[in-house]
Short mmCIF file of C-alpha atoms and ligand atoms in Angstrom, two decimals:
data_model
loop_
_atom_site.label_atom_id
_atom_site.label_comp_id
_atom_site.label_asym_id
_atom_site.label_seq_id
_atom_site.Cartn_x
_atom_site.Cartn_y
_atom_site.Cartn_z
CA MET I 1 0.00 0.00 0.00
CA ARG I 2 1.39 3.38 -0.95
CA ARG I 3 1.92 5.99 1.73
CA ARG I 4 1.50 9.60 0.85
CA GLN I 5 2.50 13.03 1.89
CA ILE I 6 -0.03 14.45 4.27
CA LEU I 7 -1.09 18.02 3.49
CA GLN I 8 1.69 19.47 5.67
CA GLY I 9 1.42 23.03 4.50
CA ALA I 10 -2.31 23.37 4.83
CA LEU I 11 -2.17 22.53 8.49
CA ALA I 12 0.95 24.34 9.59
CA GLY I 13 -1.00 27.38 10.75
CA ALA I 14 -3.62 25.36 12.51
CA ILE I 15 -1.20 23.38 14.65
CA SER I 16 -0.46 26.39 16.83
CA THR I 17 -3.95 26.11 18.29
CA LEU I 18 -3.32 22.60 19.58
CA ALA I 19 -2.22 23.69 23.03
CA SER I 20 -5.56 25.27 23.81
CA VAL I 21 -7.39 22.31 22.36
CA ARG I 22 -5.55 19.97 24.72
CA GLY I 23 -6.41 22.07 27.73
CA ALA I 24 -10.08 22.05 26.87
CA SER I 25 -9.94 18.32 26.30
CA ALA I 26 -8.67 17.67 29.82
CA GLN I 27 -11.57 19.65 31.27
CA MET I 28 -13.90 17.65 29.13
CA MET I 29 -12.70 14.37 30.62
CA ARG I 30 -13.36 15.54 34.13
CA GLY I 31 -16.83 16.70 33.32
CA THR I 32 -18.40 13.47 32.16
CA GLY I 33 -20.57 13.09 35.22
CA GLY I 34 -23.35 15.28 33.96
CA ALA I 35 -24.38 18.89 33.89
CA GLY I 36 -26.51 20.96 36.16
CA MET I 37 -29.38 23.14 35.12
CA GLY I 38 -27.40 26.33 35.57
CA GLY I 39 -24.90 25.38 32.93
CA THR I 40 -27.44 24.11 30.51
CA MET I 41 -29.56 27.20 30.75
CA GLY I 42 -26.51 29.26 29.98
CA ARG I 43 -26.51 27.77 26.52
CA ARG I 44 -29.71 29.54 25.68
CA SER I 45 -27.69 32.68 25.34
CA THR I 46 -25.86 31.40 22.25
CA ARG I 47 -27.01 33.62 19.49
CA SER I 48 -27.46 33.33 15.79
CA SER I 49 -26.91 37.00 15.02
CA GLY I 50 -24.21 37.69 12.52
CA TRP I 51 -24.79 34.64 10.37
CA PRO I 52 -25.08 35.50 6.72
CA THR I 53 -28.22 34.01 5.16
CA GLY I 54 -29.63 33.86 1.66
CA ARG I 55 -26.46 32.80 -0.15
CA PRO I 56 -26.71 30.33 -3.04
CA LEU I 57 -26.66 26.72 -1.80
CA ARG I 58 -23.12 25.44 -1.79
CA ARG I 59 -22.12 22.20 -3.46
CA LEU I 60 -19.85 20.21 -1.17
CA ASP I 61 -16.20 19.60 -1.99
CA VAL I 62 -15.61 16.07 -3.23
CA LEU I 63 -12.62 14.06 -1.96
CA ALA I 64 -10.24 13.40 -4.83
CA ASN I 65 -9.63 9.79 -5.82
CA THR I 66 -5.88 9.49 -6.20
CA SER I 67 -5.84 5.83 -7.14
CA PRO I 68 -4.66 5.07 -10.67
CA VAL I 69 -6.51 1.73 -10.53
CA ALA I 70 -9.99 1.67 -12.06
CA ASP I 71 -11.94 -0.15 -9.36
CA GLU I 72 -10.19 1.38 -6.40
CA PHE I 73 -10.57 4.54 -4.39
CA GLU I 74 -7.73 6.09 -2.50
CA GLY I 75 -7.88 9.36 -0.60
CA THR I 76 -6.39 11.29 2.29
CA LEU I 77 -8.26 12.77 5.25
CA VAL I 78 -6.52 15.01 7.74
CA ALA I 79 -8.53 15.92 10.83
CA GLY I 80 -7.38 19.16 12.37
CA PRO I 81 -8.36 22.59 13.65
CA TYR I 82 -8.47 25.52 11.25
CA PRO I 83 -9.71 29.09 11.32
CA ALA I 84 -12.99 29.94 9.58
CA SER I 85 -14.92 33.18 9.15
CA LEU I 86 -18.52 32.31 9.77
CA VAL I 87 -19.96 35.36 11.48
CA SER I 88 -18.84 38.86 10.66
CA GLY I 89 -15.80 40.18 12.47
CA ARG I 90 -14.87 36.87 14.14
CA THR I 91 -12.59 33.98 13.41
CA THR I 92 -14.02 30.67 14.60
CA GLU I 93 -11.83 27.66 15.25
CA LEU I 94 -13.47 24.73 13.51
CA TRP I 95 -12.23 21.17 13.31
CA GLY I 96 -12.51 19.65 9.88
CA TYR I 97 -11.32 16.98 7.50
CA ASN I 98 -8.93 18.64 5.04
CA SER I 99 -10.23 21.98 6.34
CA ALA I 100 -13.51 21.39 4.51
CA TRP I 101 -16.77 21.96 6.31
CA PRO I 102 -18.90 20.05 6.10
CA GLY I 103 -17.01 17.63 4.00
CA PRO I 104 -15.35 16.54 1.94
CA LEU I 105 -17.99 14.35 0.30
CA ILE I 106 -16.69 10.86 -0.48
CA GLU I 107 -18.23 9.32 -3.58
CA LEU I 108 -17.79 5.56 -3.94
CA ARG I 109 -19.12 2.81 -6.15
CA GLU I 110 -20.40 -0.58 -5.07
CA GLY I 111 -17.61 -3.16 -5.17
CA GLN I 112 -14.83 -0.60 -4.99
CA ARG I 113 -11.74 -1.24 -2.89
CA VAL I 114 -11.24 1.77 -0.61
CA THR I 115 -8.05 3.00 1.07
CA ILE I 116 -8.14 6.12 3.22
CA ASP I 117 -4.97 7.55 4.73
CA PHE I 118 -6.04 9.23 7.93
CA ALA I 119 -3.94 11.74 9.86
CA ASN I 120 -5.14 12.87 13.26
CA ARG I 121 -3.89 16.43 13.78
CA LEU I 122 -6.35 17.14 16.59
CA GLY I 123 -5.26 17.48 20.18
CA LEU I 124 -7.20 14.41 21.25
CA ASP I 125 -7.80 10.80 20.20
CA SER I 126 -9.94 10.40 17.13
CA THR I 127 -11.18 7.80 14.64
CA ILE I 128 -13.12 7.76 11.42
CA HIS I 129 -16.33 5.78 11.65
CA TRP I 130 -18.05 4.94 8.34
CA HIS I 131 -21.57 5.32 9.65
CA GLY I 132 -23.93 2.75 8.11
CA LEU I 133 -21.44 1.03 5.82
CA ALA I 134 -20.77 -2.63 6.50
CA VAL I 135 -16.98 -2.62 6.81
CA PRO I 136 -14.87 -5.10 8.85
CA ALA I 137 -15.01 -4.46 12.61
CA ASP I 138 -11.39 -3.36 12.83
CA GLU I 139 -11.86 -0.83 9.99
CA ASP I 140 -15.00 0.64 11.57
CA GLY I 141 -13.31 3.42 13.55
CA SER I 142 -14.87 2.33 16.82
CA PRO I 143 -13.72 3.71 20.19
CA MET I 144 -11.70 0.47 20.56
CA ASP I 145 -9.30 1.63 17.84
CA PRO I 146 -8.32 5.20 18.63
CA VAL I 147 -5.76 7.13 16.60
CA ALA I 148 -3.64 9.21 18.99
CA PRO I 149 -3.03 12.93 18.50
CA GLY I 150 -0.45 13.30 15.75
CA GLY I 151 -0.97 9.68 14.72
CA ASP I 152 -1.81 8.19 11.33
CA ARG I 153 -3.60 5.08 10.19
CA VAL I 154 -4.90 3.53 7.02
CA TYR I 155 -8.52 2.46 6.74
CA SER I 156 -9.27 -0.06 4.02
CA PHE I 157 -12.43 -1.89 3.08
CA ASP I 158 -14.53 -3.03 0.15
CA VAL I 159 -17.80 -1.26 -0.59
CA PRO I 160 -20.45 -4.01 -0.31
CA THR I 161 -22.63 -4.74 -3.33
CA GLY I 162 -26.20 -3.62 -2.74
CA SER I 163 -25.04 -0.82 -0.44
CA ALA I 164 -25.75 2.11 -2.79
CA GLY I 165 -27.08 4.87 -0.57
CA THR I 166 -26.33 7.90 1.54
CA TYR I 167 -23.99 7.60 4.52
CA TRP I 168 -21.69 9.81 6.53
CA TYR I 169 -18.45 9.59 8.40
CA HIS I 170 -17.49 11.08 11.74
CA PRO I 171 -15.16 10.58 14.71
CA HIS I 172 -16.12 7.96 17.30
CA ALA I 173 -13.57 8.52 20.05
CA HIS I 174 -14.29 7.44 23.61
CA LEU I 175 -16.12 10.25 25.51
CA THR I 176 -15.41 13.01 22.98
CA THR I 177 -17.57 12.22 19.96
CA THR I 178 -20.03 15.03 20.71
CA ARG I 179 -17.27 17.54 21.05
CA GLN I 180 -15.60 16.53 17.81
CA VAL I 181 -18.81 16.47 15.79
CA ALA I 182 -19.95 19.77 17.33
CA HIS I 183 -16.71 21.34 16.09
CA GLY I 184 -17.44 20.31 12.52
CA LEU I 185 -16.04 16.80 12.05
CA ALA I 186 -18.79 15.13 10.03
CA ALA I 187 -19.04 14.59 6.30
CA PRO I 188 -21.21 12.80 3.75
CA LEU I 189 -20.42 9.62 1.88
CA ILE I 190 -22.43 8.42 -1.11
CA VAL I 191 -22.27 4.95 -2.59
CA ARG I 192 -23.48 4.61 -6.18
CA SER I 193 -24.65 1.52 -8.01
CA ALA I 194 -24.20 0.71 -11.67
CA ASP I 195 -27.97 0.58 -12.24
CA ASP I 196 -29.64 3.36 -10.27
CA PRO I 197 -33.35 3.59 -11.24
CA LEU I 198 -33.31 7.31 -10.35
CA GLY I 199 -29.90 7.94 -11.86
CA THR I 200 -31.19 10.44 -14.41
CA LEU I 201 -32.69 12.87 -11.88
CA PRO I 202 -30.73 15.97 -10.92
CA GLU I 203 -29.38 15.37 -7.45
CA VAL I 204 -28.59 17.54 -4.46
CA THR I 205 -26.91 16.52 -1.19
CA LEU I 206 -28.17 18.41 1.86
CA MET I 207 -25.98 17.89 4.91
CA VAL I 208 -27.75 19.27 7.98
CA THR I 209 -25.53 20.13 10.94
CA SER I 210 -25.92 22.38 13.92
CA LEU I 211 -23.43 24.87 15.22
CA ALA I 212 -23.61 26.78 18.47
CA LEU I 213 -21.28 29.75 18.83
CA ASP I 214 -20.58 31.57 22.07
CA ALA I 215 -20.33 35.35 22.44
CA ASN I 216 -16.74 35.23 21.16
CA GLY I 217 -17.72 33.40 18.02
CA GLN I 218 -16.19 30.12 19.23
CA VAL I 219 -17.90 26.73 19.11
CA ALA I 220 -19.82 26.46 22.35
CA THR I 221 -18.61 23.46 24.32
CA GLY I 222 -20.34 24.18 27.57
CA PRO I 223 -21.11 21.65 30.25
CA THR I 224 -24.05 20.32 28.25
CA GLN I 225 -21.69 18.64 25.82
CA MET I 226 -19.89 16.71 28.51
CA GLY I 227 -22.47 14.00 28.67
CA GLY I 228 -24.95 13.15 31.34
CA MET I 229 -28.57 13.93 30.87
CA GLY I 230 -27.68 17.57 30.74
CA GLY I 231 -26.83 16.74 27.14
CA MET I 232 -30.45 16.67 26.17
CA MET I 233 -30.69 20.35 26.89
CA MET I 234 -28.51 20.95 23.87
CA ALA I 235 -31.54 20.30 21.71
CA GLY I 236 -32.67 23.64 20.44
CA ALA I 237 -29.31 25.33 20.96
CA GLY I 238 -27.30 26.46 17.99
CA ASP I 239 -28.18 27.18 14.39
CA LEU I 240 -29.25 24.51 11.95
CA LEU I 241 -27.09 24.73 8.85
CA VAL I 242 -27.41 23.15 5.42
CA ASN I 243 -24.06 22.41 3.77
CA GLY I 244 -22.52 24.68 6.39
CA GLN I 245 -24.76 27.61 5.46
CA ARG I 246 -27.50 29.36 7.37
CA LEU I 247 -30.69 29.43 5.29
CA PRO I 248 -29.12 29.11 1.84
CA VAL I 249 -31.13 29.52 -1.35
CA HIS I 250 -31.49 26.64 -3.77
CA ALA I 251 -32.49 27.79 -7.27
CA MET I 252 -34.84 25.51 -9.22
CA THR I 253 -36.57 25.63 -12.57
CA PRO I 254 -40.39 25.77 -12.11
CA GLY I 255 -41.82 22.26 -12.29
CA ALA I 256 -38.42 20.62 -11.89
CA THR I 257 -38.11 17.19 -10.29
CA GLU I 258 -35.02 16.55 -8.16
CA ARG I 259 -33.62 13.90 -5.88
CA TRP I 260 -32.47 15.25 -2.54
CA ARG I 261 -30.25 13.25 -0.20
CA ILE I 262 -30.75 14.65 3.30
CA ILE I 263 -28.38 13.75 6.13
CA ASN I 264 -29.12 14.55 9.76
CA ALA I 265 -25.52 15.01 10.91
CA THR I 266 -26.42 17.05 13.98
CA ALA I 267 -25.20 15.81 17.34
CA ASP I 268 -28.68 15.72 18.85
CA ARG I 269 -31.43 17.39 16.81
CA TYR I 270 -34.58 15.79 15.51
CA LEU I 271 -35.66 17.18 12.14
CA ARG I 272 -39.32 17.00 11.20
CA LEU I 273 -38.93 17.98 7.59
CA GLY I 274 -41.61 19.69 5.51
CA LEU I 275 -41.61 21.73 2.31
CA ASP I 276 -44.09 24.66 2.11
CA GLY I 277 -47.16 23.76 0.05
CA HIS I 278 -45.57 20.60 -1.37
CA ARG I 279 -45.80 16.88 -1.02
CA PHE I 280 -42.80 14.71 -1.67
CA ALA I 281 -41.91 11.08 -2.16
CA VAL I 282 -39.46 9.30 0.10
CA VAL I 283 -37.44 6.93 -2.09
CA GLY I 284 -34.61 5.94 0.20
CA THR I 285 -33.57 5.59 3.84
CA ASP I 286 -30.26 4.94 5.64
CA GLY I 287 -29.27 1.91 3.59
CA GLY I 288 -30.41 3.16 0.17
CA LEU I 289 -33.48 2.91 -2.01
CA LEU I 290 -36.81 1.52 -0.82
CA GLY I 291 -38.68 -1.25 -2.61
CA GLN I 292 -41.26 1.31 -3.76
CA PRO I 293 -41.49 5.09 -3.42
CA LEU I 294 -43.62 6.43 -0.55
CA PRO I 295 -45.35 9.31 -2.36
CA GLY I 296 -47.62 12.13 -1.17
CA LEU I 297 -45.89 12.88 2.14
CA THR I 298 -46.10 16.27 3.80
CA GLU I 299 -43.48 15.61 6.47
CA TRP I 300 -40.82 13.15 7.62
CA LEU I 301 -39.13 12.72 10.96
CA LEU I 302 -35.39 12.39 10.50
CA ALA I 303 -33.77 11.37 13.79
CA PRO I 304 -30.13 12.19 14.55
CA ALA I 305 -27.80 10.21 12.21
CA GLN I 306 -30.58 9.13 9.83
CA ARG I 307 -30.67 9.89 6.12
CA ILE I 308 -33.46 10.03 3.57
CA GLU I 309 -33.61 10.36 -0.14
CA ILE I 310 -36.66 12.25 -1.35
CA VAL I 311 -37.95 13.20 -4.78
CA VAL I 312 -39.41 16.69 -4.97
CA THR I 313 -41.33 18.20 -7.88
CA ILE I 314 -41.43 21.92 -7.29
CA ALA I 315 -44.58 23.86 -8.29
CA ALA I 316 -44.65 25.03 -11.90
CA ARG I 317 -44.75 28.65 -10.80
CA HIS I 318 -41.97 31.07 -11.61
CA SER I 319 -40.34 33.56 -9.25
CA THR I 320 -41.74 31.93 -6.15
CA ARG I 321 -40.07 31.13 -2.85
CA TYR I 322 -40.73 28.04 -0.74
CA SER I 323 -39.00 26.86 2.38
CA LEU I 324 -37.68 23.52 3.49
CA ARG I 325 -38.45 23.55 7.18
CA ASP I 326 -37.83 21.72 10.37
CA LEU I 327 -41.42 21.73 11.63
CA GLY I 328 -40.30 21.05 15.21
CA TYR I 329 -40.55 17.89 17.25
CA GLY I 330 -40.79 17.51 20.98
CA ALA I 331 -39.00 14.14 21.10
CA GLY I 332 -40.67 13.61 24.44
CA MET I 333 -39.41 17.01 25.60
CA SER I 334 -40.78 20.50 25.18
CA VAL I 335 -38.10 21.56 22.76
CA GLY I 336 -37.80 21.99 19.03
CA ALA I 337 -39.80 25.00 17.92
CA GLY I 338 -38.87 24.47 14.30
CA ALA I 339 -36.76 26.48 11.89
CA GLU I 340 -36.43 27.41 8.25
CA LEU I 341 -33.57 25.34 6.82
CA MET I 342 -33.31 26.30 3.16
CA ALA I 343 -35.21 28.45 0.69
CA ILE I 344 -36.13 27.26 -2.79
CA GLU I 345 -36.58 29.95 -5.41
CA THR I 346 -38.00 29.22 -8.81
CA GLY I 347 -36.54 31.07 -11.76
CA ARG I 348 -38.28 33.21 -14.35
CA VAL I 349 -38.09 30.53 -17.02
CA PRO I 350 -40.60 28.17 -18.68
CA ALA I 351 -41.74 25.31 -16.48
CA LEU I 352 -40.50 21.77 -16.94
CA ALA I 353 -42.90 18.87 -17.46
CA PRO I 354 -43.32 16.61 -14.44
CA ILE I 355 -41.31 13.38 -14.27
CA ALA I 356 -43.11 10.25 -13.05
CA LEU I 357 -41.38 8.00 -10.56
CA PRO I 358 -40.96 4.31 -11.32
CA GLU I 359 -43.36 2.09 -9.38
CA THR I 360 -40.59 -0.06 -8.00
CA LEU I 361 -37.05 0.97 -7.15
CA ARG I 362 -35.10 -2.14 -6.15
CA PRO I 363 -35.91 -5.30 -4.21
CA VAL I 364 -35.67 -4.98 -0.44
CA ALA I 365 -35.91 -8.62 0.58
CA ASP I 366 -37.12 -9.70 4.00
CA LEU I 367 -34.23 -11.10 6.04
CA GLY I 368 -36.22 -14.30 6.63
CA PRO I 369 -37.30 -16.00 9.84
CA ALA I 370 -35.51 -14.98 13.03
CA SER I 371 -34.06 -17.67 15.30
CA VAL I 372 -33.22 -15.52 18.34
CA ARG I 373 -34.96 -12.68 20.14
CA GLN I 374 -32.93 -10.15 22.16
CA ARG I 375 -33.94 -7.23 24.28
CA VAL I 376 -32.32 -3.82 24.47
CA LEU I 377 -33.72 -1.93 27.42
CA LEU I 378 -33.25 1.84 27.42
CA SER I 379 -33.56 3.33 30.88
CA ALA I 380 -32.64 6.37 32.92
CA ALA I 381 -30.70 6.30 36.15
CA GLY I 382 -30.70 9.02 38.75
CA MET I 383 -33.13 11.80 39.23
CA GLY I 384 -34.33 14.30 36.68
CA MET I 385 -31.66 16.14 34.78
CA MET I 386 -28.72 14.84 36.77
CA GLY I 387 -28.71 11.17 35.82
CA ASN I 388 -27.47 9.08 32.95
CA PHE I 389 -29.09 6.91 30.32
CA LEU I 390 -28.36 3.20 30.38
CA ILE I 391 -28.64 0.19 28.07
CA ASN I 392 -29.77 -3.00 29.78
CA GLY I 393 -29.13 -1.32 33.11
CA ARG I 394 -25.47 -0.56 32.43
CA THR I 395 -23.27 2.26 31.31
CA PHE I 396 -20.77 1.78 28.46
CA ASP I 397 -17.67 -0.28 29.14
CA MET I 398 -15.69 -1.24 26.08
CA ASN I 399 -14.11 -4.16 27.98
CA ARG I 400 -17.48 -5.79 28.55
CA ILE I 401 -19.63 -7.69 26.04
CA ASP I 402 -23.30 -6.81 26.32
CA LEU I 403 -24.88 -8.90 23.58
CA GLU I 404 -23.67 -11.76 21.40
CA THR I 405 -24.65 -13.00 17.99
CA ALA I 406 -23.17 -15.04 15.15
CA VAL I 407 -22.45 -14.12 11.56
CA GLY I 408 -25.52 -14.69 9.40
CA ARG I 409 -27.95 -15.28 12.26
CA VAL I 410 -31.26 -13.43 11.84
CA GLU I 411 -32.48 -11.94 15.12
CA LEU I 412 -35.36 -9.88 16.40
CA TRP I 413 -34.32 -7.10 18.75
CA ASP I 414 -36.90 -5.40 20.92
CA LEU I 415 -35.74 -1.86 21.59
CA VAL I 416 -37.66 -0.97 24.75
CA ASN I 417 -37.64 2.68 25.77
CA THR I 418 -38.71 3.19 29.37
CA THR I 419 -37.52 6.81 29.51
CA PHE I 420 -39.40 10.05 29.00
CA MET I 421 -37.60 11.02 25.83
CA ASP I 422 -36.88 9.52 22.42
CA HIS I 423 -33.60 7.75 21.63
CA PRO I 424 -32.37 7.11 18.07
CA ILE I 425 -30.74 3.67 18.32
CA HIS I 426 -27.92 2.84 15.92
CA ILE I 427 -26.18 -0.49 15.31
CA HIS I 428 -22.78 -0.76 13.66
CA GLY I 429 -21.80 -3.22 10.96
CA THR I 430 -25.08 -3.76 9.20
CA GLN I 431 -28.44 -2.45 8.01
CA PHE I 432 -31.62 -3.69 9.67
CA GLN I 433 -35.37 -3.71 9.04
CA VAL I 434 -38.02 -2.25 11.33
CA VAL I 435 -40.75 -4.86 11.73
CA GLY I 436 -43.03 -3.51 14.43
CA ARG I 437 -43.96 -0.84 16.92
CA THR I 438 -46.06 -0.86 20.02
CA ALA I 439 -47.76 2.45 19.28
CA GLY I 440 -48.18 5.07 16.61
CA GLY I 441 -47.65 8.74 17.15
CA LEU I 442 -45.86 9.70 13.96
CA ALA I 443 -47.47 11.04 10.82
CA VAL I 444 -45.40 8.73 8.63
CA PRO I 445 -45.48 4.98 8.20
CA THR I 446 -42.62 3.23 9.94
CA VAL I 447 -43.19 -0.33 8.85
CA TYR I 448 -42.37 -0.85 5.17
CA PRO I 449 -39.52 -2.62 3.41
CA ALA I 450 -36.49 -0.42 3.98
CA TRP I 451 -32.95 -0.55 5.34
CA PHE I 452 -31.99 1.41 8.42
CA ASP I 453 -28.91 1.63 10.61
CA THR I 454 -30.60 4.02 13.02
CA THR I 455 -34.20 3.98 14.21
CA ASN I 456 -36.02 6.30 16.54
CA VAL I 457 -37.45 4.65 19.65
CA PRO I 458 -40.05 7.11 20.94
CA ALA I 459 -40.43 7.73 24.67
CA GLY I 460 -42.26 4.87 26.35
CA GLU I 461 -42.49 2.77 23.18
CA THR I 462 -40.96 -0.46 21.91
CA VAL I 463 -39.61 -0.80 18.37
CA THR I 464 -38.83 -4.28 17.04
CA ILE I 465 -36.19 -4.72 14.38
CA LYS I 466 -34.87 -7.65 12.41
CA VAL I 467 -31.10 -7.65 12.20
CA ARG I 468 -28.29 -9.80 10.86
CA GLN I 469 -24.55 -9.21 11.04
CA THR I 470 -22.37 -10.35 8.15
CA MET I 471 -18.86 -9.99 9.58
CA PRO I 472 -17.27 -11.15 12.86
CA GLY I 473 -15.91 -8.85 15.54
CA LYS I 474 -17.02 -6.43 18.21
CA ARG I 475 -19.58 -3.81 17.20
CA MET I 476 -21.02 -0.80 18.97
CA PHE I 477 -24.73 -0.19 19.35
CA HIS I 478 -25.86 3.04 20.92
CA CYS I 479 -28.07 6.07 21.11
CA HIS I 480 -27.07 8.54 18.40
CA ILE I 481 -27.92 11.58 20.46
CA LEU I 482 -24.19 12.02 20.84
CA PRO I 483 -24.21 13.46 24.38
CA HIS I 484 -26.09 10.29 25.43
CA GLU I 485 -23.53 8.10 23.67
CA ASP I 486 -20.65 9.92 25.38
CA ALA I 487 -22.48 9.58 28.68
CA GLY I 488 -22.53 5.80 28.34
CA MET I 489 -25.69 4.90 26.40
CA MET I 490 -23.75 2.41 24.30
CA GLY I 491 -23.10 -1.33 24.34
CA VAL I 492 -20.79 -3.87 22.71
CA LEU I 493 -22.14 -6.61 20.46
CA ASP I 494 -19.75 -9.51 19.93
CA VAL I 495 -20.35 -11.15 16.55
CA HIS I 496 -18.91 -14.67 16.49
CA ALA I 497 -17.68 -16.21 13.27
CA ALA I 498 -20.29 -18.61 11.92
CU1 LIG L 501 -22.66 7.38 13.64
CU2 LIG L 501 -21.57 4.63 16.34
O1 LIG L 501 -22.10 6.04 15.01
CU1 LIG L 502 -22.25 3.92 13.08
CU1 LIG L 503 -30.50 8.89 23.81
#
């Protein structure tokens, strides 16, 4: 495997900030016990003033493939701090991959051999986790395989056939994932297939992140990001951004039909998505296309870490403005008032004719009969805001095995939420199917043939999934509200070789 020169020059300036990053990191480690109300309320003072809005929607930088070999992808990702001007008159220290934010977008093809040279130029341990992609356990960037500050490693894996879809990658370091993602380390990854039934539609990737800045224009890393149930108070703090922009404008031809890939890459925000005066079709979820489109929807709940692909036909009216909105979602808590995410403006040009969707997209086969049933109990410990969230009564310990399975074994998992708030549960290493729920409560169907790696388990409800792992090794499963994950709402699944 060829080694390469790591973007030395680009980072030289940023390295000088490492000392302060290390100091903050040490504080972070001490603060994992939880946050009090005083600290969490302080976050309400983060303001959004100064953000430019109304700029044309940015296309994300794409990571260059430097491999000379046709069916291979090779690229370099350097995680490090860098200065950005986001709000007027201030320089914000962001952490990014190759100083891109959010990004860079990695575009892969099914069957491709992938090699990523990773350089950690942060002041704390990091990893790259390929969220949703079935890669071998030791290439998965789990907290068991940290890359030390200043360290390098090579990630290599094959892109599974049938995995075409929308994914993302982010750090997964022990106790500091929230902090790293909140500083900007999160980026999209798209896998393409050779025969995409929607391949002719114009396509847009919408990466939704949130960013909270303090009065000095720095990323707010108050006590709420240190874990504990105080973490839930982060919901509602900070601006929701699309492709790193506050309320950008996406220009469309009247009547145009487009495919939008939407990624909820926020640390902890539920997005109940709606488009003014429009219905849309959901055509894909975490693991790629559905069996059939789900047309005529007015809204969709996208939990933290989830992705959807939707097809939108904009009204055949020129010079009109519509908004893609987060309609707000309580998630069991009285938060989430909603926000305008992106404006769509139609041009003063003749309207396009509508494009009909195919009736079927690709087969999503049932995994078959399950031979084992397991239970994942989500509970809260301690009183009110001061406690922690637990899985099967325990807090995360990477030296303990919480559940076991075998390669190829089909299982039913009951995800039982006994707490007063929702938890988006994510399993590494595979895509699963949602097969049942104890109660309704959402305006969208949740039981249909589709692949997920993350599913929302509403407060007080049980969601049953059918899951099968295809590779041996230890895998994480956890709540993807990142402050909950850092606070210990994570377990280890040991997958035995068949
Ligand atoms: Cu997106 Cu275990 O994470
Ligand atoms: Cu993951
Ligand atoms: Cu949670």
